[in-house]
Structures are given as C-alpha cells and as structure tokens.
C-alpha positions as protocol buffer text, in pm:
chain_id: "A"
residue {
  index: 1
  type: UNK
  ca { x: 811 y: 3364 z: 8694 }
}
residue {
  index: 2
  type: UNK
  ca { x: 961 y: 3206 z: 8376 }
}
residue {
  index: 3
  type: UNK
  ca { x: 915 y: 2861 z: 8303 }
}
residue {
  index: 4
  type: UNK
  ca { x: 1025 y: 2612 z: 8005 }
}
residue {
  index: 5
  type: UNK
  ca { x: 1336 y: 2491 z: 7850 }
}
residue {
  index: 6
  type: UNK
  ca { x: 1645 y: 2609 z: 7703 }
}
residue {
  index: 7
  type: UNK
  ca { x: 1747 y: 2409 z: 7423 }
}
residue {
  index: 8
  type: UNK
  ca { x: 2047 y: 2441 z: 7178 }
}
residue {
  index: 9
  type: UNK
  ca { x: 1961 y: 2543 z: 6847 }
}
residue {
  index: 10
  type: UNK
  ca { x: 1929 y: 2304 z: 6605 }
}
residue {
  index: 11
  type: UNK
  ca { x: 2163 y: 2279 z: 6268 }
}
residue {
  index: 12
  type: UNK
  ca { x: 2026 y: 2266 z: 5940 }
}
residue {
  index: 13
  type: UNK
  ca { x: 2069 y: 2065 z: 5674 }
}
residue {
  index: 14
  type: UNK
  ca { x: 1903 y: 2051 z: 5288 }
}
residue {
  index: 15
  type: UNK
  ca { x: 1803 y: 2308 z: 5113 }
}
residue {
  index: 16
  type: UNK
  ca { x: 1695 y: 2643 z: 5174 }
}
residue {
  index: 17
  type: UNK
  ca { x: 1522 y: 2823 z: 4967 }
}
residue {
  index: 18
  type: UNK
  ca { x: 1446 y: 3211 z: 4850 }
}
residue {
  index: 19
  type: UNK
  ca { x: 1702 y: 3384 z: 5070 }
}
residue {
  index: 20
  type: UNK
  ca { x: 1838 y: 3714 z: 5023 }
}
residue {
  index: 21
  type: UNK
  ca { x: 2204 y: 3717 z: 4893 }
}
residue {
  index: 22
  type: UNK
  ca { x: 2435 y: 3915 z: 4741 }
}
residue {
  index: 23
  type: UNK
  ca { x: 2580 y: 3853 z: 4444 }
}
residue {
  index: 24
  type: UNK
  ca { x: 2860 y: 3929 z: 4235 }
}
residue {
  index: 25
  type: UNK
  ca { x: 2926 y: 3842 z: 3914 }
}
residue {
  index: 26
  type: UNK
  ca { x: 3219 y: 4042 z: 3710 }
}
residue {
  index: 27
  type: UNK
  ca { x: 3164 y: 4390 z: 3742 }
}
residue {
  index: 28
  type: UNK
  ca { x: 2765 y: 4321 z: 3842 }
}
residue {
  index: 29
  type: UNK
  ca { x: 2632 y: 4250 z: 4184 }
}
residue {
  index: 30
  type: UNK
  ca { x: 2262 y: 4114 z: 4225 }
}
residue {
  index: 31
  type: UNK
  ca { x: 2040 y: 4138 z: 4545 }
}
residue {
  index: 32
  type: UNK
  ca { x: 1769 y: 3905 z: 4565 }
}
residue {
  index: 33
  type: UNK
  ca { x: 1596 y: 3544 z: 4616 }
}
residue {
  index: 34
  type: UNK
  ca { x: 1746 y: 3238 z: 4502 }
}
residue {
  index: 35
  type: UNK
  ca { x: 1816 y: 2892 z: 4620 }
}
residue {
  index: 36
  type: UNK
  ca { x: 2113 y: 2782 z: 4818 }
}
residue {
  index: 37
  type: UNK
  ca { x: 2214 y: 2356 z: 4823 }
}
residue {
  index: 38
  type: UNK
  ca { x: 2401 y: 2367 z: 5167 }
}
residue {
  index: 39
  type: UNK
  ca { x: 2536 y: 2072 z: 5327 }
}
residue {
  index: 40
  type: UNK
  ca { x: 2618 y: 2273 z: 5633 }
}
residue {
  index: 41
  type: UNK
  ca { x: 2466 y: 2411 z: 5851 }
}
residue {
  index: 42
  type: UNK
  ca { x: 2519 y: 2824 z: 5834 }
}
residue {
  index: 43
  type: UNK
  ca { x: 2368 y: 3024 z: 5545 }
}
residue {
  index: 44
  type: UNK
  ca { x: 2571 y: 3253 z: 5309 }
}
residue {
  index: 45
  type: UNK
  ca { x: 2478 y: 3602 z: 5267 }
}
residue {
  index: 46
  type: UNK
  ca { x: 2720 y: 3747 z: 5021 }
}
residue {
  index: 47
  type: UNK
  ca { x: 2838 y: 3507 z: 4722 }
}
residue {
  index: 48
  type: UNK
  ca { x: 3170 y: 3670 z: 4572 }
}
residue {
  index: 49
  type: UNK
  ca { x: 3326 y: 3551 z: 4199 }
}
residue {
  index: 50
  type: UNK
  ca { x: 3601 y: 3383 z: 4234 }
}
residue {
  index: 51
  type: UNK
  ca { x: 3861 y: 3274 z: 3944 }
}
residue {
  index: 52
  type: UNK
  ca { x: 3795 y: 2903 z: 3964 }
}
residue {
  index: 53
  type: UNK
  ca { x: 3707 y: 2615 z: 4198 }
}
residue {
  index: 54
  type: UNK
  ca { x: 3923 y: 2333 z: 4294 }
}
residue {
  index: 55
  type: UNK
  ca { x: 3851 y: 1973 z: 4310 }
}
residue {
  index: 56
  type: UNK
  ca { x: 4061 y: 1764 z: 4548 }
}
residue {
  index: 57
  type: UNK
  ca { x: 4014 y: 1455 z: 4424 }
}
residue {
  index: 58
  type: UNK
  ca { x: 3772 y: 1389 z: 4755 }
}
residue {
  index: 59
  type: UNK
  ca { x: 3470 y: 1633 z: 4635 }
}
residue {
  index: 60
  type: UNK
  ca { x: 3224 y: 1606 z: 4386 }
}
residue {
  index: 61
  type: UNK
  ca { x: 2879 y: 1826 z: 4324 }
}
residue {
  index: 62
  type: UNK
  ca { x: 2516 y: 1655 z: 4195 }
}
residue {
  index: 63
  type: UNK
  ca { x: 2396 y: 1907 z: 3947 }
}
residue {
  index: 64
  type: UNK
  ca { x: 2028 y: 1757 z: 3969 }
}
residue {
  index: 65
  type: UNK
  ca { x: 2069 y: 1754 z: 3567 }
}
residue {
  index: 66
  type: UNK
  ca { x: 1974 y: 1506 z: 3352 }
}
residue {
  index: 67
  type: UNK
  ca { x: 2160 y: 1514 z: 2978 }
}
residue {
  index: 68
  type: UNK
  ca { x: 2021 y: 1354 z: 2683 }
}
residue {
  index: 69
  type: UNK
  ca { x: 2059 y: 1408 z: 2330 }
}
residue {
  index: 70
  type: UNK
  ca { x: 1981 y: 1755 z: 2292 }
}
residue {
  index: 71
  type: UNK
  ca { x: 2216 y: 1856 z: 2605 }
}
residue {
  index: 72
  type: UNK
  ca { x: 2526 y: 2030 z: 2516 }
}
residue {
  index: 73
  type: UNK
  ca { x: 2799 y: 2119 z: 2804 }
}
residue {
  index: 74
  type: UNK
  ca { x: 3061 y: 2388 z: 2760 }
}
residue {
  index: 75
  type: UNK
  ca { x: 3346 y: 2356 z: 3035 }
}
residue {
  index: 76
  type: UNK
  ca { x: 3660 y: 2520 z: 3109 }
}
residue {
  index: 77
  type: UNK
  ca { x: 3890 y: 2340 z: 3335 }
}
residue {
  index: 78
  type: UNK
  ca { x: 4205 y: 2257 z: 3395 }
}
residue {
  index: 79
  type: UNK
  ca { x: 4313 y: 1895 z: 3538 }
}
residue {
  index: 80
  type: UNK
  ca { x: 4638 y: 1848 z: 3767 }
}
residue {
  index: 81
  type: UNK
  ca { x: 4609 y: 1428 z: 3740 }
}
residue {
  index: 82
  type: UNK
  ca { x: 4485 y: 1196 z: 3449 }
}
residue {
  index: 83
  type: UNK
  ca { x: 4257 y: 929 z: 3494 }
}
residue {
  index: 84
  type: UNK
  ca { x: 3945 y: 1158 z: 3665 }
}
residue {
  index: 85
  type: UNK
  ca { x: 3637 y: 1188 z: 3527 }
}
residue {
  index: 86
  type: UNK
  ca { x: 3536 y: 1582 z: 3483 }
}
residue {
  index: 87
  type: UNK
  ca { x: 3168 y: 1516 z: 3479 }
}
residue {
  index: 88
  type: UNK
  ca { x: 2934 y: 1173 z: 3391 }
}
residue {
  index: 89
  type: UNK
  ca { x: 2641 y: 985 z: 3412 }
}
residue {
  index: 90
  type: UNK
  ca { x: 2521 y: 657 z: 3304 }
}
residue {
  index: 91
  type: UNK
  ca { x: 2290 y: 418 z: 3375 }
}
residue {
  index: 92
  type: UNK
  ca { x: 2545 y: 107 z: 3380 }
}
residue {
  index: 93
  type: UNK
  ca { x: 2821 y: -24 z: 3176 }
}
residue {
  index: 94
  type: UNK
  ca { x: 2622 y: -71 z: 2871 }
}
residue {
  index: 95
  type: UNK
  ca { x: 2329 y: 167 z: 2847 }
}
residue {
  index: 96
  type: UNK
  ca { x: 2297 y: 442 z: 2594 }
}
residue {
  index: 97
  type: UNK
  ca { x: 2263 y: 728 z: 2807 }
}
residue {
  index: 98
  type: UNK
  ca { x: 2623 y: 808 z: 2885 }
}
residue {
  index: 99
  type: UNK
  ca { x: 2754 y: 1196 z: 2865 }
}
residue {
  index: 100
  type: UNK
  ca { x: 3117 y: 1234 z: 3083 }
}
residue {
  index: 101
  type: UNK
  ca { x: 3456 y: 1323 z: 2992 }
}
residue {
  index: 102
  type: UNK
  ca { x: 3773 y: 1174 z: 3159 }
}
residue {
  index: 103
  type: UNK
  ca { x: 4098 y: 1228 z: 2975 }
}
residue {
  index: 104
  type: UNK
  ca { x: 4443 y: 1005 z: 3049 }
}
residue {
  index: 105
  type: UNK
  ca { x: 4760 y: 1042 z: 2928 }
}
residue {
  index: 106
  type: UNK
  ca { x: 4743 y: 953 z: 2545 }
}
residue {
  index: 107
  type: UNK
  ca { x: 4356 y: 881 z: 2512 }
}
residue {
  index: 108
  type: UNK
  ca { x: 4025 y: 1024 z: 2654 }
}
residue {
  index: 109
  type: UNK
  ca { x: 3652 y: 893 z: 2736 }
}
residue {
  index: 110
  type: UNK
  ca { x: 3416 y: 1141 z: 2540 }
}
residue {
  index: 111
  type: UNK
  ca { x: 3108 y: 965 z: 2634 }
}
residue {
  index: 112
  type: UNK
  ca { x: 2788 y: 1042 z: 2479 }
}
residue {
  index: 113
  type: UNK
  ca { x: 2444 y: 771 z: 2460 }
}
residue {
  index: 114
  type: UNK
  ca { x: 2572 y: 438 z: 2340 }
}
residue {
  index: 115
  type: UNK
  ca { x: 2877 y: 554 z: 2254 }
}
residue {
  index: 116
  type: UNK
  ca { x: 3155 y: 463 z: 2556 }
}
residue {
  index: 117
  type: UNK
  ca { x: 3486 y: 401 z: 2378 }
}
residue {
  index: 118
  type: UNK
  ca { x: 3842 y: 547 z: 2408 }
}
residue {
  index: 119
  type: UNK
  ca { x: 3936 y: 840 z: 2191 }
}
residue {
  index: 120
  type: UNK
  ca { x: 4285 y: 861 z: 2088 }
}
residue {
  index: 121
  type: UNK
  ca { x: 4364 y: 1208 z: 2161 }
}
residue {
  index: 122
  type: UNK
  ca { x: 4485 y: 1377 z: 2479 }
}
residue {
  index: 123
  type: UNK
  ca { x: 4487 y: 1728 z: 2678 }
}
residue {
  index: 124
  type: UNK
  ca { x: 4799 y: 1875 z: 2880 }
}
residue {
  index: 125
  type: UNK
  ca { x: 4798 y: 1839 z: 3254 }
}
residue {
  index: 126
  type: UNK
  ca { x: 4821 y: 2223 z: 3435 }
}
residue {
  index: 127
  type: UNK
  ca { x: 4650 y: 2385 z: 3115 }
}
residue {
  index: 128
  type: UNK
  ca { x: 4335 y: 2532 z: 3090 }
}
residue {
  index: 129
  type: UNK
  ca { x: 4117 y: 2370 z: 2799 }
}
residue {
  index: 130
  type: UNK
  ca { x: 3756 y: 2466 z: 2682 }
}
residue {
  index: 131
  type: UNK
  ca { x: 3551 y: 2118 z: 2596 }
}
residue {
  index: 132
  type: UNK
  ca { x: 3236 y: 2137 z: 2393 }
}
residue {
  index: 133
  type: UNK
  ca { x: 3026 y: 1768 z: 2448 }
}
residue {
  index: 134
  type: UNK
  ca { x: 2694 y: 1737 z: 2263 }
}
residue {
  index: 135
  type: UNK
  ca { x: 2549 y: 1560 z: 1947 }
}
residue {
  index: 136
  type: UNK
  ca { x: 2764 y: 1762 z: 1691 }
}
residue {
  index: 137
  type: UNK
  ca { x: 3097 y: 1580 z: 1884 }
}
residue {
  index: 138
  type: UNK
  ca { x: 3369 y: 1651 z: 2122 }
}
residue {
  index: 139
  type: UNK
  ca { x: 3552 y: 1909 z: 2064 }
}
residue {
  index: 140
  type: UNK
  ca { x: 3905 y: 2037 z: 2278 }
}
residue {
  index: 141
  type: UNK
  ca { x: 3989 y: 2337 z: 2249 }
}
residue {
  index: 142
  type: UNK
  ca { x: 3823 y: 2446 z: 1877 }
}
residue {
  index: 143
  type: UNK
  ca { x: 3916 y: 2123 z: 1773 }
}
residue {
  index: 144
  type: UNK
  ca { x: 3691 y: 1818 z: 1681 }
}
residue {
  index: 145
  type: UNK
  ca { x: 3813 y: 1490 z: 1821 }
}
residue {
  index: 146
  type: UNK
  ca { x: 3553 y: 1263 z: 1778 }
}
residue {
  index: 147
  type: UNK
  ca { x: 3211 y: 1298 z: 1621 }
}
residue {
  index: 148
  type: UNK
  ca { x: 2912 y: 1074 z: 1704 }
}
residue {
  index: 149
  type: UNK
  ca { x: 2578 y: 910 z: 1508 }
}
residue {
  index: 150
  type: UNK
  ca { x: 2252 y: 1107 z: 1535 }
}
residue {
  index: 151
  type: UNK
  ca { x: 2140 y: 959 z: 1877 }
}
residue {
  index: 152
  type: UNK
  ca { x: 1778 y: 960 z: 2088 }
}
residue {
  index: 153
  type: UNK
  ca { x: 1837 y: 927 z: 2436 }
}
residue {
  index: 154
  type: UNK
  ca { x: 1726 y: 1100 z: 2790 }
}
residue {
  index: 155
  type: UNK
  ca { x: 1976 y: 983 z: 3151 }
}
residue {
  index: 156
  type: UNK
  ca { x: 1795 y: 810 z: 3389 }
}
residue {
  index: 157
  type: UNK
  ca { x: 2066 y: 990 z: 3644 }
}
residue {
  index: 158
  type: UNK
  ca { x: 2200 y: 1301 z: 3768 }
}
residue {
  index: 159
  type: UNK
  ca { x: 2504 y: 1469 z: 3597 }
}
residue {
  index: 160
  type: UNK
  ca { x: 2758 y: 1505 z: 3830 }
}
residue {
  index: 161
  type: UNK
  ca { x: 3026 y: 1807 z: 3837 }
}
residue {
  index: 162
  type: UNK
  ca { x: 3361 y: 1634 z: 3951 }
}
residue {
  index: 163
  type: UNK
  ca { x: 3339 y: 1263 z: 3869 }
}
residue {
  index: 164
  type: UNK
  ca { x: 3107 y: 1004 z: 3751 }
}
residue {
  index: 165
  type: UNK
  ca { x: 2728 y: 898 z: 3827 }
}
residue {
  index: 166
  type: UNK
  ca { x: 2690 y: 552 z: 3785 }
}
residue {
  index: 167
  type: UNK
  ca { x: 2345 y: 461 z: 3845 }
}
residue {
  index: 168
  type: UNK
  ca { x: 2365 y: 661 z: 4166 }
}
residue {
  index: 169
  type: UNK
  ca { x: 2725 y: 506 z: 4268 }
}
residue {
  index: 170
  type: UNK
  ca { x: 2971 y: 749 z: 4254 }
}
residue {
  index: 171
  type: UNK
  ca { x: 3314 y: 677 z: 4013 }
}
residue {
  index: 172
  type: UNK
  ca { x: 3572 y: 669 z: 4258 }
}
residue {
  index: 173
  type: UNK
  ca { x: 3774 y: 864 z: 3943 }
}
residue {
  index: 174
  type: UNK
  ca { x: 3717 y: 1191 z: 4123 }
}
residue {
  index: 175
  type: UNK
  ca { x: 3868 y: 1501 z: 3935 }
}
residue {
  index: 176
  type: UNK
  ca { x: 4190 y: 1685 z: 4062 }
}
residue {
  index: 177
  type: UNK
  ca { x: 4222 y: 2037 z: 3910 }
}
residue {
  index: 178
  type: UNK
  ca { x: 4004 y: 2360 z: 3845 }
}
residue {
  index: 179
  type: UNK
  ca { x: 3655 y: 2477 z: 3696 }
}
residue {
  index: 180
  type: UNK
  ca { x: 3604 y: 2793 z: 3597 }
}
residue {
  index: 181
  type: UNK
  ca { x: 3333 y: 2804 z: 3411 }
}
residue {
  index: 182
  type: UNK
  ca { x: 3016 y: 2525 z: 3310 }
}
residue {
  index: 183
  type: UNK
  ca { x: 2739 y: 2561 z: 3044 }
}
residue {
  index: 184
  type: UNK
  ca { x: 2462 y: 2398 z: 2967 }
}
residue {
  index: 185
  type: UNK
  ca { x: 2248 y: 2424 z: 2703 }
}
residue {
  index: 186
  type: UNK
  ca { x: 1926 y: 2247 z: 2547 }
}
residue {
  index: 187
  type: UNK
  ca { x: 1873 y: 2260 z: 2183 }
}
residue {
  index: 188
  type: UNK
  ca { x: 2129 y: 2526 z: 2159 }
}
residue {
  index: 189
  type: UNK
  ca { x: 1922 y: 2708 z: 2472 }
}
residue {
  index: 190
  type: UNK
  ca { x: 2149 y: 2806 z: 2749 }
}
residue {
  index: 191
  type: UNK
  ca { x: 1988 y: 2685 z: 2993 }
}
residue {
  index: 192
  type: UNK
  ca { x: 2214 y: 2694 z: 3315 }
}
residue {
  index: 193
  type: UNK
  ca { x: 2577 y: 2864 z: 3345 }
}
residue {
  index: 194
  type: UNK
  ca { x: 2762 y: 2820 z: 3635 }
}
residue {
  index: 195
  type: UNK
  ca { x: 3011 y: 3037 z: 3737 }
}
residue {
  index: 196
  type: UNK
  ca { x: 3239 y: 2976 z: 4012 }
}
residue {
  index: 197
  type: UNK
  ca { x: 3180 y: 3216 z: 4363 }
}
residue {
  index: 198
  type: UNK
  ca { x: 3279 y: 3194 z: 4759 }
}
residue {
  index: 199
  type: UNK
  ca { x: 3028 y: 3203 z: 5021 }
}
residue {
  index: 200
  type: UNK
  ca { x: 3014 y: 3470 z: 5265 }
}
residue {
  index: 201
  type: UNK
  ca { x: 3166 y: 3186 z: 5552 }
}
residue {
  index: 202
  type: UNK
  ca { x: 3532 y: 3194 z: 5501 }
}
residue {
  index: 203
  type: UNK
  ca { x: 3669 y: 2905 z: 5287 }
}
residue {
  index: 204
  type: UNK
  ca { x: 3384 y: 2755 z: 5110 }
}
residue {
  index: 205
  type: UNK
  ca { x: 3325 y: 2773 z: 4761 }
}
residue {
  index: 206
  type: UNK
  ca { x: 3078 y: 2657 z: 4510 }
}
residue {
  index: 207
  type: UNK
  ca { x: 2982 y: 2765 z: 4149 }
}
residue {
  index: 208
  type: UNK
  ca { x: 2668 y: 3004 z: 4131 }
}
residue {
  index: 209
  type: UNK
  ca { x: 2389 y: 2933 z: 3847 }
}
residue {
  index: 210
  type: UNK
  ca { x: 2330 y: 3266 z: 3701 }
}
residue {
  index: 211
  type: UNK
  ca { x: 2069 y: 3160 z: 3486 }
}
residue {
  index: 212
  type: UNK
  ca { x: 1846 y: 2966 z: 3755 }
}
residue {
  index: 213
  type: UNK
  ca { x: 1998 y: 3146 z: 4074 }
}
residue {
  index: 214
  type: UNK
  ca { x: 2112 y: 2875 z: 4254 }
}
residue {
  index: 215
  type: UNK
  ca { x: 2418 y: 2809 z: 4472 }
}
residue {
  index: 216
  type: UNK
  ca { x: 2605 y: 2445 z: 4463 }
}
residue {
  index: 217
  type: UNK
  ca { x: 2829 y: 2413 z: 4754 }
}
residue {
  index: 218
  type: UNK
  ca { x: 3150 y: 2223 z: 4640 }
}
C-alpha cells in the first residue's frame, strides 16, 4: 500500500545558480555553468543572441553594480521617447555619487559624482547612438559633450539598466526604446559586457553577461 500526499509543485523564485545552458553569442555557442536572475518561475536552457532588447517604458533591470569614479559605461541604444532615464543611480538629490544618462529634446542629464546639471546638447529619437560615461566625459556618438573635474567617489546604490536608482526608489522616468549592447569597465578593465539574448521560454528576453556568465531577465 502507498501512503502520503500529493502536493503541487512549488514555483521558484530568486536566483539559481550554476545551471547548464546554452549559449550563443555571434557565430560562438558556449555550454556550461553560469548564473541565471529569474523572476519566474521556469528555467532557460538555451539563451539565443538577439539584435536588441526593448524597454516598454514599464521594465527596468538592477545590474547589482555599483559605479564610482573609475567606472566607465559604453552603451548602444536607441530611445523612441525623451524624458527616460537610460541607466542611474544616486544616493539623493544632492550627493556626489550620481552616474545616469537621460536625454530630452534639446538638453540631456550626463550625470557623473557631484555633477547633476543639464547639458545643452541632444540625441535623435529612432537612432541608434553609442554613449561613452566615465571620468574623461560624456561623449555621443565620438563626440565630447561635456567633460567633468577629477572626482573621488564610490555609489552607495545599484546601477540600474532602464531608469533611475534613487536611493533604492525607482525614477518613474523609465526608458522607451532599445539596448543592444552595455559595457562596463573599471580603470579601463572591461569588466562586464552585456549582450542582449532570448531565453529558451518563448518571449522573454534579457541581456547575457559574457564576461561574468550571468543572465538578467528584462
């Protein structure tokens, strides 16, 4: 005779780490460990490249990354709506420890430590641009549009991918357009590049650390 209980399996939520994937990036495909940030509850097995991710203005990714001076970020994008911050953190309103970018129609934030002010210059909307953010400036697309003062500073937050961090709030400026590519580096170490894939569970995308082998669900 059999005895005990059925139950329903359970979902599972957080983060799992060292499964086996799949991997492809360009003409390469990795098999190995790595680890996943889910917020659902199934497991991909096979992460494909994809051309870009897009940004609804609803979504937003925590990179678990904390800029300071010696972070630089190399981005391609492109934004369908001004006013949306691509990435940021800051402790508050008037620490030094800001690094985010949001552009608007004739002027732009290019945020880095104490400096918070507007920049007057402006990108197209539905155009992909490259930005460059780290102590040597801001620079669009090869060109310099606002340099900044030798600076000492470490973020008491998370950068996030896709709007603001705010001492853990989130900017309700959430970006509207497409990433296709994110670098970071530390002292002029690349030190994370994430690259833009779909799980193997139809419809849901995410951007792949290549560097670090880690998955961020969008």
């Amino acid at each position: 005779m059999l005895t005990g209980e059925i139950r329903p399996a359970k979902k599972l939520y957080g983060s799992l780490m060292q499964p086996v994937i799949e991997v492809e990036v360009g003409d390469s495909r990795m098999h190995g460990s790595c680890s996943l940030q889910l917020s659902t509850e199934e497991q991909p097995t096979v992460l494909r490249q994809t051309q870009g991710i897009t940004f609804d203005g609803t979504k937003y990714i925590d990179l678990g990354y904390r800029a300071g001076n010696t972070t630089k970020i190399e981005i391609i994008f492109r934004q369908t709506e001004y006013g949306k911050f691509l990435f940021g953190a800051r402790a508050g309103a008037n620490s030094d420890d800001a690094f985010a970018f949001c552009s608007y129609q004739t002027s732009m934030y290019t945020q880095f430590g104490s400096f918070q002010a507007v920049v007057n210059a402006a990108i197209t909307l539905n155009d992909t641009h490259t930005l460059v953010l780290s102590q040597g400036g801001a620079v669009i697309d090869g060109v310099t549009v606002k340099t900044f003062d030798t600076m000492s500073f470490s973020s008491e937050v998370d950068l996030y991918l896709g709007t603001r961090n705010q001492s853990g709030v989130v900017d309700t400026r959430i970006f509207k357009g497409t990433v296709y590519s994110v670098k970071l580096f530390e002292n002029n170490i690349l030190t994370a590049w994430l690259v833009p894939h779909a799980s193997g569970i139809e419809g849901e995308t995410g951007l792949f650390d290549v560097i670090n082998r880690v998955f961020y669900r969008i």
